[in-house]
Amino acid sequence: MDEVQSHSQGSTSQTSEPLFSFGIIADIQYADQEDGYDFLGYHRRYYRHSLCHLQNAVEDWNGMNVQPSFVLQLGDIIDGFNAQHDMSEKALERVMKKFKKLRAPVHHIWGNHELYNFSRDYLTKSELNTTYLQDQTLLGNSARDQSATGDAAESYYAYHFCPRAKFRFILLDTYDLSVLGRDTSSKKYQDSLRILQANNPNNNLNIPPDLVNPHFVQFNGGFSQDQLDWVNEVLTYADKNQERVVIAAHQPIHPDSTNLVCLAWNYKAALSVIHSHHSVVCFLSGHLHCGGYSLDSQGIHHLSVEGIIETSPRSHAFGTIYVYDDRMILKGRGTVPDRVMYYRENEALMQHTLSCSNYLSEACCSTCSVLDGQCVEGCPHLQVRQGN
């Protein structure tokens, strides 16, 4: 998986070259401390070496003949341990120093570990606030500028941008409703605490309440109705203008793409909004360090990107997504598998992708996640294997 194949292999589109590409990286969680383990003691975490993984990713993207148009940093840029040792600002400075070597702009998403280390007010004034990269034209059109409509302490961190005509990216705030990072006297903190306590009877709110709703834990969060209304407006505009939309957030929103404990609190409400529009093609997230993928009933790809923090020093964990007229192709490095993601109007190949998800195993080809011999005519995996 560490060798990146040509992205033009197996093309079924009339366009042999991608329209553009972008990088993805998740859950760096850097801290200047010895290796440790996750909450359950199962998965090793490489706190110091995560900085080396980031440097490798930056060097890889900078070394490409055609560099990515931008990079999505999907949240949890430094680990919460930094806050315990008063090292948050120093750790962030070290990570941002690596990102500043990247020749492409970086869009930063906030996860739970950002909020362990900093208040939302601090983050808003920091380099992790990349709203200056947003599309300014639509703010004065159909979508509200939410920062101008209410108290800044109650606002959410979300924006959208267009790297190319007919393609729009929306970055969402899955900790808009959360007890992390907000002033305890704020309305959103009080509302979030009530939601959490109503669904989780445990004294330790980081312990899942049950097997039915395990996602109601303190390290997760959710979307306010204001944010969902804003997303609905942006997607209405995208539908009207025949745009394709990729949505990115820290937490996943589809139960088949993640461990259930990692879902956003009101993921069903978010899915309801997204499913009411035909423009959305993909939802990208982090949070689940082992990664995950599903193609939902509406033809939307849900990709949870493998995390840097639990990646061995001998491997990598990042990827580059090449965008075409009819599909997106993920070329992963290390633990991030290759994947072909067709848009929903390409029904035949999309149904093939959906059926192939039933065949996942260690024997699967990492390109399209199917067992050898299961591919059908026209599948890029089959064409690559035949040498086309």
Short mmCIF file of C-alpha atoms in Angstrom, two decimals:
data_model
loop_
_atom_site.label_atom_id
_atom_site.label_comp_id
_atom_site.label_asym_id
_atom_site.label_seq_id
_atom_site.Cartn_x
_atom_site.Cartn_y
_atom_site.Cartn_z
CA MET A 1 0.00 0.00 0.00
CA ASP A 2 2.93 2.38 0.37
CA GLU A 3 3.53 2.51 -3.36
CA VAL A 4 1.07 4.90 -5.04
CA GLN A 5 -0.17 3.67 -8.39
CA SER A 6 -1.03 6.00 -11.26
CA HIS A 7 -4.42 7.53 -10.62
CA SER A 8 -5.37 7.14 -14.26
CA GLN A 9 -5.37 3.36 -14.09
CA GLY A 10 -8.75 1.74 -14.51
CA SER A 11 -10.45 4.94 -15.63
CA THR A 12 -13.97 4.49 -16.97
CA SER A 13 -14.47 8.22 -17.54
CA GLN A 14 -13.89 10.17 -20.72
CA THR A 15 -11.55 12.33 -18.60
CA SER A 16 -8.18 10.61 -18.26
CA GLU A 17 -6.77 13.21 -15.85
CA PRO A 18 -8.32 14.27 -12.54
CA LEU A 19 -9.96 17.66 -12.28
CA PHE A 20 -8.09 18.29 -9.03
CA SER A 21 -6.86 16.44 -5.96
CA PHE A 22 -6.72 17.01 -2.21
CA GLY A 23 -4.99 15.43 0.77
CA ILE A 24 -6.60 13.92 3.87
CA ILE A 25 -5.07 13.30 7.29
CA ALA A 26 -6.71 12.59 10.64
CA ASP A 27 -6.08 12.28 14.38
CA ILE A 28 -2.43 13.31 14.59
CA GLN A 29 -2.74 13.80 18.37
CA TYR A 30 0.86 14.83 18.88
CA ALA A 31 2.30 15.03 22.40
CA ASP A 32 5.89 15.09 23.59
CA GLN A 33 5.61 11.96 25.68
CA GLU A 34 6.31 8.23 25.60
CA ASP A 35 4.06 5.83 23.74
CA GLY A 36 0.88 4.79 25.50
CA TYR A 37 -2.45 3.06 24.88
CA ASP A 38 -6.07 4.02 24.28
CA PHE A 39 -8.70 4.27 27.03
CA LEU A 40 -9.30 0.52 27.02
CA GLY A 41 -5.61 -0.35 26.86
CA TYR A 42 -5.93 -2.18 23.54
CA HIS A 43 -4.34 0.06 20.90
CA ARG A 44 -0.85 1.50 21.11
CA ARG A 45 -0.48 5.23 20.59
CA TYR A 46 2.69 6.78 19.17
CA TYR A 47 2.53 10.32 20.55
CA ARG A 48 5.97 11.62 19.58
CA HIS A 49 6.23 9.76 16.30
CA SER A 50 2.96 11.26 15.06
CA LEU A 51 5.00 14.36 14.19
CA CYS A 52 7.24 12.24 11.95
CA HIS A 53 4.16 10.80 10.23
CA LEU A 54 2.93 14.33 9.54
CA GLN A 55 6.32 15.35 8.17
CA ASN A 56 6.30 12.33 5.84
CA ALA A 57 2.84 13.25 4.58
CA VAL A 58 3.88 16.87 3.93
CA GLU A 59 6.99 15.74 2.05
CA ASP A 60 4.94 13.28 -0.01
CA TRP A 61 2.39 15.94 -1.03
CA ASN A 62 5.11 18.51 -1.77
CA GLY A 63 6.93 15.97 -3.93
CA MET A 64 4.01 15.24 -6.24
CA ASN A 65 4.27 16.35 -9.87
CA VAL A 66 0.79 17.82 -9.58
CA GLN A 67 0.36 18.91 -6.00
CA PRO A 68 -2.99 18.72 -4.18
CA SER A 69 -5.18 21.80 -4.30
CA PHE A 70 -5.57 21.67 -0.53
CA VAL A 71 -5.38 19.35 2.48
CA LEU A 72 -8.15 18.50 4.94
CA GLN A 73 -6.93 18.05 8.52
CA LEU A 74 -9.86 16.15 10.03
CA GLY A 75 -9.37 17.06 13.68
CA ASP A 76 -7.51 16.06 16.87
CA ILE A 77 -4.30 17.75 15.81
CA ILE A 78 -2.70 17.46 19.27
CA ASP A 79 -3.50 15.12 22.16
CA GLY A 80 -5.37 16.03 25.32
CA PHE A 81 -2.38 14.97 27.41
CA ASN A 82 -0.77 18.30 26.51
CA ALA A 83 -3.32 20.18 28.58
CA GLN A 84 -2.43 18.14 31.68
CA HIS A 85 1.20 19.27 31.42
CA ASP A 86 0.59 22.86 30.27
CA MET A 87 2.12 21.99 26.88
CA SER A 88 -0.86 22.73 24.61
CA GLU A 89 0.50 25.87 22.92
CA LYS A 90 3.99 24.40 22.51
CA ALA A 91 2.62 21.18 21.00
CA LEU A 92 0.38 23.09 18.59
CA GLU A 93 3.32 25.27 17.57
CA ARG A 94 5.39 22.18 16.69
CA VAL A 95 2.63 20.66 14.60
CA MET A 96 1.82 23.89 12.79
CA LYS A 97 5.52 24.33 11.99
CA LYS A 98 5.30 21.07 10.00
CA PHE A 99 2.08 22.12 8.26
CA LYS A 100 3.62 25.46 7.25
CA LYS A 101 6.09 23.56 5.05
CA LEU A 102 3.18 22.32 2.97
CA ARG A 103 2.78 24.15 -0.34
CA ALA A 104 -0.99 23.68 -0.38
CA PRO A 105 -3.48 25.43 1.95
CA VAL A 106 -4.77 23.41 4.91
CA HIS A 107 -8.38 23.41 6.11
CA HIS A 108 -8.53 22.58 9.82
CA ILE A 109 -11.45 20.82 11.53
CA TRP A 110 -11.91 20.83 15.31
CA GLY A 111 -12.21 17.54 17.20
CA ASN A 112 -12.55 16.67 20.87
CA HIS A 113 -8.80 16.91 21.51
CA GLU A 114 -8.69 20.52 20.29
CA LEU A 115 -11.35 21.22 22.92
CA TYR A 116 -9.45 19.35 25.64
CA ASN A 117 -6.57 21.75 25.05
CA PHE A 118 -8.26 25.05 24.20
CA SER A 119 -11.48 26.97 24.67
CA ARG A 120 -13.57 27.70 21.59
CA ASP A 121 -12.73 31.38 22.01
CA TYR A 122 -9.00 30.53 21.83
CA LEU A 123 -9.50 28.32 18.77
CA THR A 124 -11.46 31.04 17.00
CA LYS A 125 -8.47 33.38 17.33
CA SER A 126 -5.88 30.70 16.49
CA GLU A 127 -4.31 29.32 13.31
CA LEU A 128 -6.77 26.44 13.51
CA ASN A 129 -9.54 28.80 12.43
CA THR A 130 -9.36 28.60 8.63
CA THR A 131 -12.65 30.32 7.84
CA TYR A 132 -10.62 32.90 5.89
CA LEU A 133 -10.45 30.22 3.17
CA GLN A 134 -14.24 30.04 2.84
CA ASP A 135 -16.31 30.94 -0.20
CA GLN A 136 -17.33 34.56 0.40
CA THR A 137 -19.80 34.84 -2.47
CA LEU A 138 -22.41 32.50 -1.06
CA LEU A 139 -22.41 34.14 2.37
CA GLY A 140 -24.17 37.14 0.90
CA ASN A 141 -26.46 34.98 -1.20
CA SER A 142 -28.63 32.12 0.06
CA ALA A 143 -26.68 30.99 3.14
CA ARG A 144 -26.53 33.04 6.33
CA ASP A 145 -23.26 34.25 7.80
CA GLN A 146 -23.88 32.59 11.15
CA SER A 147 -21.11 34.52 12.90
CA ALA A 148 -23.04 37.75 12.34
CA THR A 149 -26.44 36.51 13.50
CA GLY A 150 -25.78 35.70 17.14
CA ASP A 151 -23.52 35.70 20.16
CA ALA A 152 -19.99 34.57 19.23
CA ALA A 153 -19.91 32.40 22.36
CA GLU A 154 -22.84 30.39 20.97
CA SER A 155 -21.63 30.17 17.36
CA TYR A 156 -20.40 27.10 15.51
CA TYR A 157 -17.26 26.57 13.44
CA ALA A 158 -18.42 25.61 9.97
CA TYR A 159 -17.86 26.93 6.47
CA HIS A 160 -17.74 25.93 2.81
CA PHE A 161 -15.48 26.57 -0.17
CA CYS A 162 -15.20 25.79 -3.88
CA PRO A 163 -11.82 24.53 -5.14
CA ARG A 164 -13.27 24.32 -8.64
CA ALA A 165 -16.51 25.22 -10.38
CA LYS A 166 -19.31 22.72 -9.63
CA PHE A 167 -17.51 21.24 -6.60
CA ARG A 168 -18.21 22.45 -3.07
CA PHE A 169 -16.75 21.32 0.26
CA ILE A 170 -18.52 21.87 3.57
CA LEU A 171 -16.67 21.63 6.90
CA LEU A 172 -18.97 20.92 9.86
CA ASP A 173 -18.70 21.34 13.62
CA THR A 174 -19.66 18.09 15.36
CA TYR A 175 -18.94 19.71 18.74
CA ASP A 176 -21.37 22.57 18.22
CA LEU A 177 -23.40 20.82 20.94
CA SER A 178 -20.82 19.71 23.49
CA VAL A 179 -19.69 20.18 27.08
CA LEU A 180 -16.13 20.57 25.79
CA GLY A 181 -14.56 23.97 25.19
CA ARG A 182 -17.60 26.13 26.04
CA ASP A 183 -18.07 28.40 29.03
CA THR A 184 -20.15 26.52 31.60
CA SER A 185 -22.48 29.52 31.87
CA SER A 186 -23.32 29.51 28.15
CA LYS A 187 -26.69 28.31 26.89
CA LYS A 188 -25.13 25.75 24.56
CA TYR A 189 -23.12 24.23 27.39
CA GLN A 190 -26.23 23.93 29.55
CA ASP A 191 -28.28 22.50 26.67
CA SER A 192 -25.50 20.03 25.83
CA LEU A 193 -25.15 18.89 29.43
CA ARG A 194 -28.91 18.25 29.64
CA ILE A 195 -28.81 16.19 26.44
CA LEU A 196 -25.85 14.17 27.68
CA GLN A 197 -27.25 13.51 31.16
CA ALA A 198 -30.68 12.62 29.75
CA ASN A 199 -29.09 9.87 27.64
CA ASN A 200 -26.21 8.78 29.90
CA PRO A 201 -26.88 7.98 33.57
CA ASN A 202 -23.21 7.26 34.40
CA ASN A 203 -21.26 9.46 36.77
CA ASN A 204 -18.37 9.25 34.33
CA LEU A 205 -19.93 10.62 31.14
CA ASN A 206 -17.11 9.18 29.03
CA ILE A 207 -18.43 5.67 29.73
CA PRO A 208 -21.08 4.63 27.16
CA PRO A 209 -24.56 4.35 28.70
CA ASP A 210 -25.66 1.14 26.94
CA LEU A 211 -25.43 -0.81 23.71
CA VAL A 212 -28.39 1.03 22.16
CA ASN A 213 -27.05 4.59 22.41
CA PRO A 214 -23.35 4.20 23.18
CA HIS A 215 -22.50 7.45 21.35
CA PHE A 216 -23.91 9.66 24.11
CA VAL A 217 -20.55 10.21 25.77
CA GLN A 218 -18.61 13.31 26.69
CA PHE A 219 -15.92 12.83 24.04
CA ASN A 220 -18.60 13.14 21.35
CA GLY A 221 -20.90 16.02 20.44
CA GLY A 222 -23.59 17.04 18.02
CA PHE A 223 -25.10 19.64 15.68
CA SER A 224 -27.31 22.53 16.73
CA GLN A 225 -30.50 23.11 14.76
CA ASP A 226 -29.00 26.40 13.55
CA GLN A 227 -26.07 24.56 12.01
CA LEU A 228 -28.33 21.96 10.38
CA ASP A 229 -30.49 24.75 8.94
CA TRP A 230 -27.35 26.40 7.56
CA VAL A 231 -26.22 23.13 5.96
CA ASN A 232 -29.67 22.75 4.43
CA GLU A 233 -29.36 26.21 2.86
CA VAL A 234 -25.93 25.54 1.41
CA LEU A 235 -27.04 22.18 0.00
CA THR A 236 -30.16 23.75 -1.50
CA TYR A 237 -27.89 26.19 -3.33
CA ALA A 238 -25.65 23.30 -4.44
CA ASP A 239 -28.63 21.31 -5.72
CA LYS A 240 -29.91 24.29 -7.69
CA ASN A 241 -26.51 24.92 -9.25
CA GLN A 242 -25.80 21.24 -10.01
CA GLU A 243 -22.76 21.08 -7.76
CA ARG A 244 -21.17 18.01 -6.20
CA VAL A 245 -20.62 18.35 -2.47
CA VAL A 246 -18.12 16.70 -0.12
CA ILE A 247 -18.82 17.17 3.58
CA ALA A 248 -16.06 16.81 6.18
CA ALA A 249 -16.27 16.68 9.99
CA HIS A 250 -14.40 15.09 12.87
CA GLN A 251 -17.10 12.61 13.87
CA PRO A 252 -18.79 10.17 11.49
CA ILE A 253 -22.56 10.23 11.06
CA HIS A 254 -23.31 6.82 9.55
CA PRO A 255 -23.39 3.76 11.84
CA ASP A 256 -22.03 1.43 9.15
CA SER A 257 -18.85 3.50 8.73
CA THR A 258 -17.70 3.47 12.34
CA ASN A 259 -17.80 1.95 15.79
CA LEU A 260 -21.18 3.07 17.17
CA VAL A 261 -19.57 4.76 20.15
CA CYS A 262 -17.91 7.29 17.80
CA LEU A 263 -21.08 8.64 16.17
CA ALA A 264 -22.22 12.24 16.58
CA TRP A 265 -25.03 12.56 19.12
CA ASN A 266 -27.74 13.53 16.62
CA TYR A 267 -26.29 11.77 13.61
CA LYS A 268 -29.80 10.78 12.44
CA ALA A 269 -30.81 14.44 12.14
CA ALA A 270 -27.67 15.18 10.12
CA LEU A 271 -28.32 12.23 7.81
CA SER A 272 -31.90 13.37 7.32
CA VAL A 273 -30.73 16.78 6.09
CA ILE A 274 -28.06 15.33 3.82
CA HIS A 275 -30.38 12.69 2.37
CA SER A 276 -32.90 15.38 1.40
CA HIS A 277 -30.42 16.71 -1.17
CA HIS A 278 -28.98 15.07 -4.27
CA SER A 279 -25.72 17.04 -4.38
CA VAL A 280 -23.81 15.24 -1.58
CA VAL A 281 -21.40 12.56 -2.81
CA CYS A 282 -19.16 11.88 0.19
CA PHE A 283 -18.84 12.42 3.96
CA LEU A 284 -15.27 12.40 5.33
CA SER A 285 -14.43 12.04 9.02
CA GLY A 286 -11.79 11.00 11.53
CA HIS A 287 -12.30 10.13 15.24
CA LEU A 288 -12.34 6.35 14.61
CA HIS A 289 -8.61 5.62 14.57
CA CYS A 290 -8.90 2.26 12.82
CA GLY A 291 -10.86 3.73 9.89
CA GLY A 292 -14.12 2.66 8.28
CA TYR A 293 -16.22 2.92 5.14
CA SER A 294 -19.81 2.48 3.98
CA LEU A 295 -21.93 3.35 0.98
CA ASP A 296 -25.36 4.34 2.27
CA SER A 297 -28.78 3.72 0.76
CA GLN A 298 -28.76 7.15 -0.92
CA GLY A 299 -25.45 6.54 -2.70
CA ILE A 300 -23.32 8.68 -0.36
CA HIS A 301 -19.84 7.42 0.52
CA HIS A 302 -18.95 7.64 4.22
CA LEU A 303 -15.21 7.42 4.79
CA SER A 304 -13.64 7.45 8.26
CA VAL A 305 -9.92 8.03 7.78
CA GLU A 306 -7.38 5.99 9.73
CA GLY A 307 -5.67 7.97 12.49
CA ILE A 308 -2.00 8.92 12.65
CA ILE A 309 -1.82 8.45 16.43
CA GLU A 310 -2.20 4.64 16.32
CA THR A 311 -0.04 4.10 13.23
CA SER A 312 3.22 2.23 13.71
CA PRO A 313 6.46 4.13 12.97
CA ARG A 314 7.04 1.55 10.22
CA SER A 315 3.94 2.63 8.29
CA HIS A 316 1.99 5.73 7.19
CA ALA A 317 -1.59 7.00 7.49
CA PHE A 318 -2.71 9.63 5.00
CA GLY A 319 -4.13 9.76 1.52
CA THR A 320 -4.75 11.80 -1.61
CA ILE A 321 -8.17 11.89 -3.27
CA TYR A 322 -8.29 12.49 -7.03
CA VAL A 323 -11.55 14.03 -8.22
CA TYR A 324 -13.03 13.16 -11.63
CA ASP A 325 -16.32 13.96 -13.35
CA ASP A 326 -17.82 10.60 -12.39
CA ARG A 327 -15.90 9.44 -9.32
CA MET A 328 -13.27 10.07 -6.71
CA ILE A 329 -10.24 7.83 -6.31
CA LEU A 330 -8.47 7.60 -2.96
CA LYS A 331 -4.82 6.66 -3.11
CA GLY A 332 -3.82 5.81 0.41
CA ARG A 333 -0.48 5.44 2.09
CA GLY A 334 0.21 2.82 4.74
CA THR A 335 -2.88 1.93 6.74
CA VAL A 336 -5.19 4.00 4.51
CA PRO A 337 -6.51 1.71 1.74
CA ASP A 338 -7.07 2.71 -1.87
CA ARG A 339 -10.70 3.15 -2.84
CA VAL A 340 -12.82 4.06 -5.87
CA MET A 341 -15.97 6.06 -5.04
CA TYR A 342 -18.48 6.58 -7.85
CA TYR A 343 -21.12 9.29 -7.77
CA ARG A 344 -24.69 8.19 -7.31
CA GLU A 345 -25.84 8.68 -10.92
CA ASN A 346 -23.42 5.92 -12.01
CA GLU A 347 -25.87 3.37 -10.64
CA ALA A 348 -24.39 0.17 -12.07
CA LEU A 349 -20.88 0.66 -10.72
CA MET A 350 -22.21 2.09 -7.47
CA GLN A 351 -24.32 -1.02 -6.88
CA HIS A 352 -21.21 -3.07 -7.57
CA THR A 353 -19.38 -1.09 -4.92
CA LEU A 354 -22.27 -1.64 -2.50
CA SER A 355 -22.36 -5.39 -3.13
CA CYS A 356 -18.60 -5.65 -2.83
CA SER A 357 -18.75 -4.29 0.72
CA ASN A 358 -20.10 -7.70 1.75
CA TYR A 359 -16.82 -9.36 0.80
CA LEU A 360 -14.40 -7.49 3.06
CA SER A 361 -11.54 -9.62 4.36
CA GLU A 362 -7.77 -9.69 4.50
CA ALA A 363 -7.79 -11.24 1.04
CA CYS A 364 -9.54 -8.19 -0.43
CA CYS A 365 -7.90 -5.95 -2.96
CA SER A 366 -7.35 -2.59 -1.26
CA THR A 367 -8.31 -0.68 -4.41
CA CYS A 368 -12.03 -1.48 -4.45
CA SER A 369 -12.47 -3.73 -1.39
CA VAL A 370 -13.51 -6.91 -3.18
CA LEU A 371 -12.23 -10.46 -3.19
CA ASP A 372 -10.24 -11.64 -6.17
CA GLY A 373 -12.61 -12.90 -8.85
CA GLN A 374 -15.66 -10.99 -7.54
CA CYS A 375 -15.26 -7.95 -9.79
CA VAL A 376 -17.65 -7.40 -12.67
CA GLU A 377 -17.04 -6.10 -16.17
CA GLY A 378 -16.23 -2.40 -16.12
CA CYS A 379 -14.85 -2.40 -12.59
CA PRO A 380 -11.55 -0.46 -12.35
CA HIS A 381 -10.12 -3.23 -10.15
CA LEU A 382 -10.73 -5.76 -12.91
CA GLN A 383 -9.24 -3.47 -15.54
CA VAL A 384 -6.11 -2.86 -13.50
CA ARG A 385 -5.65 -6.60 -12.93
CA GLN A 386 -6.02 -7.21 -16.65
CA GLY A 387 -3.32 -4.63 -17.33
CA ASN A 388 -5.59 -2.05 -18.98
#
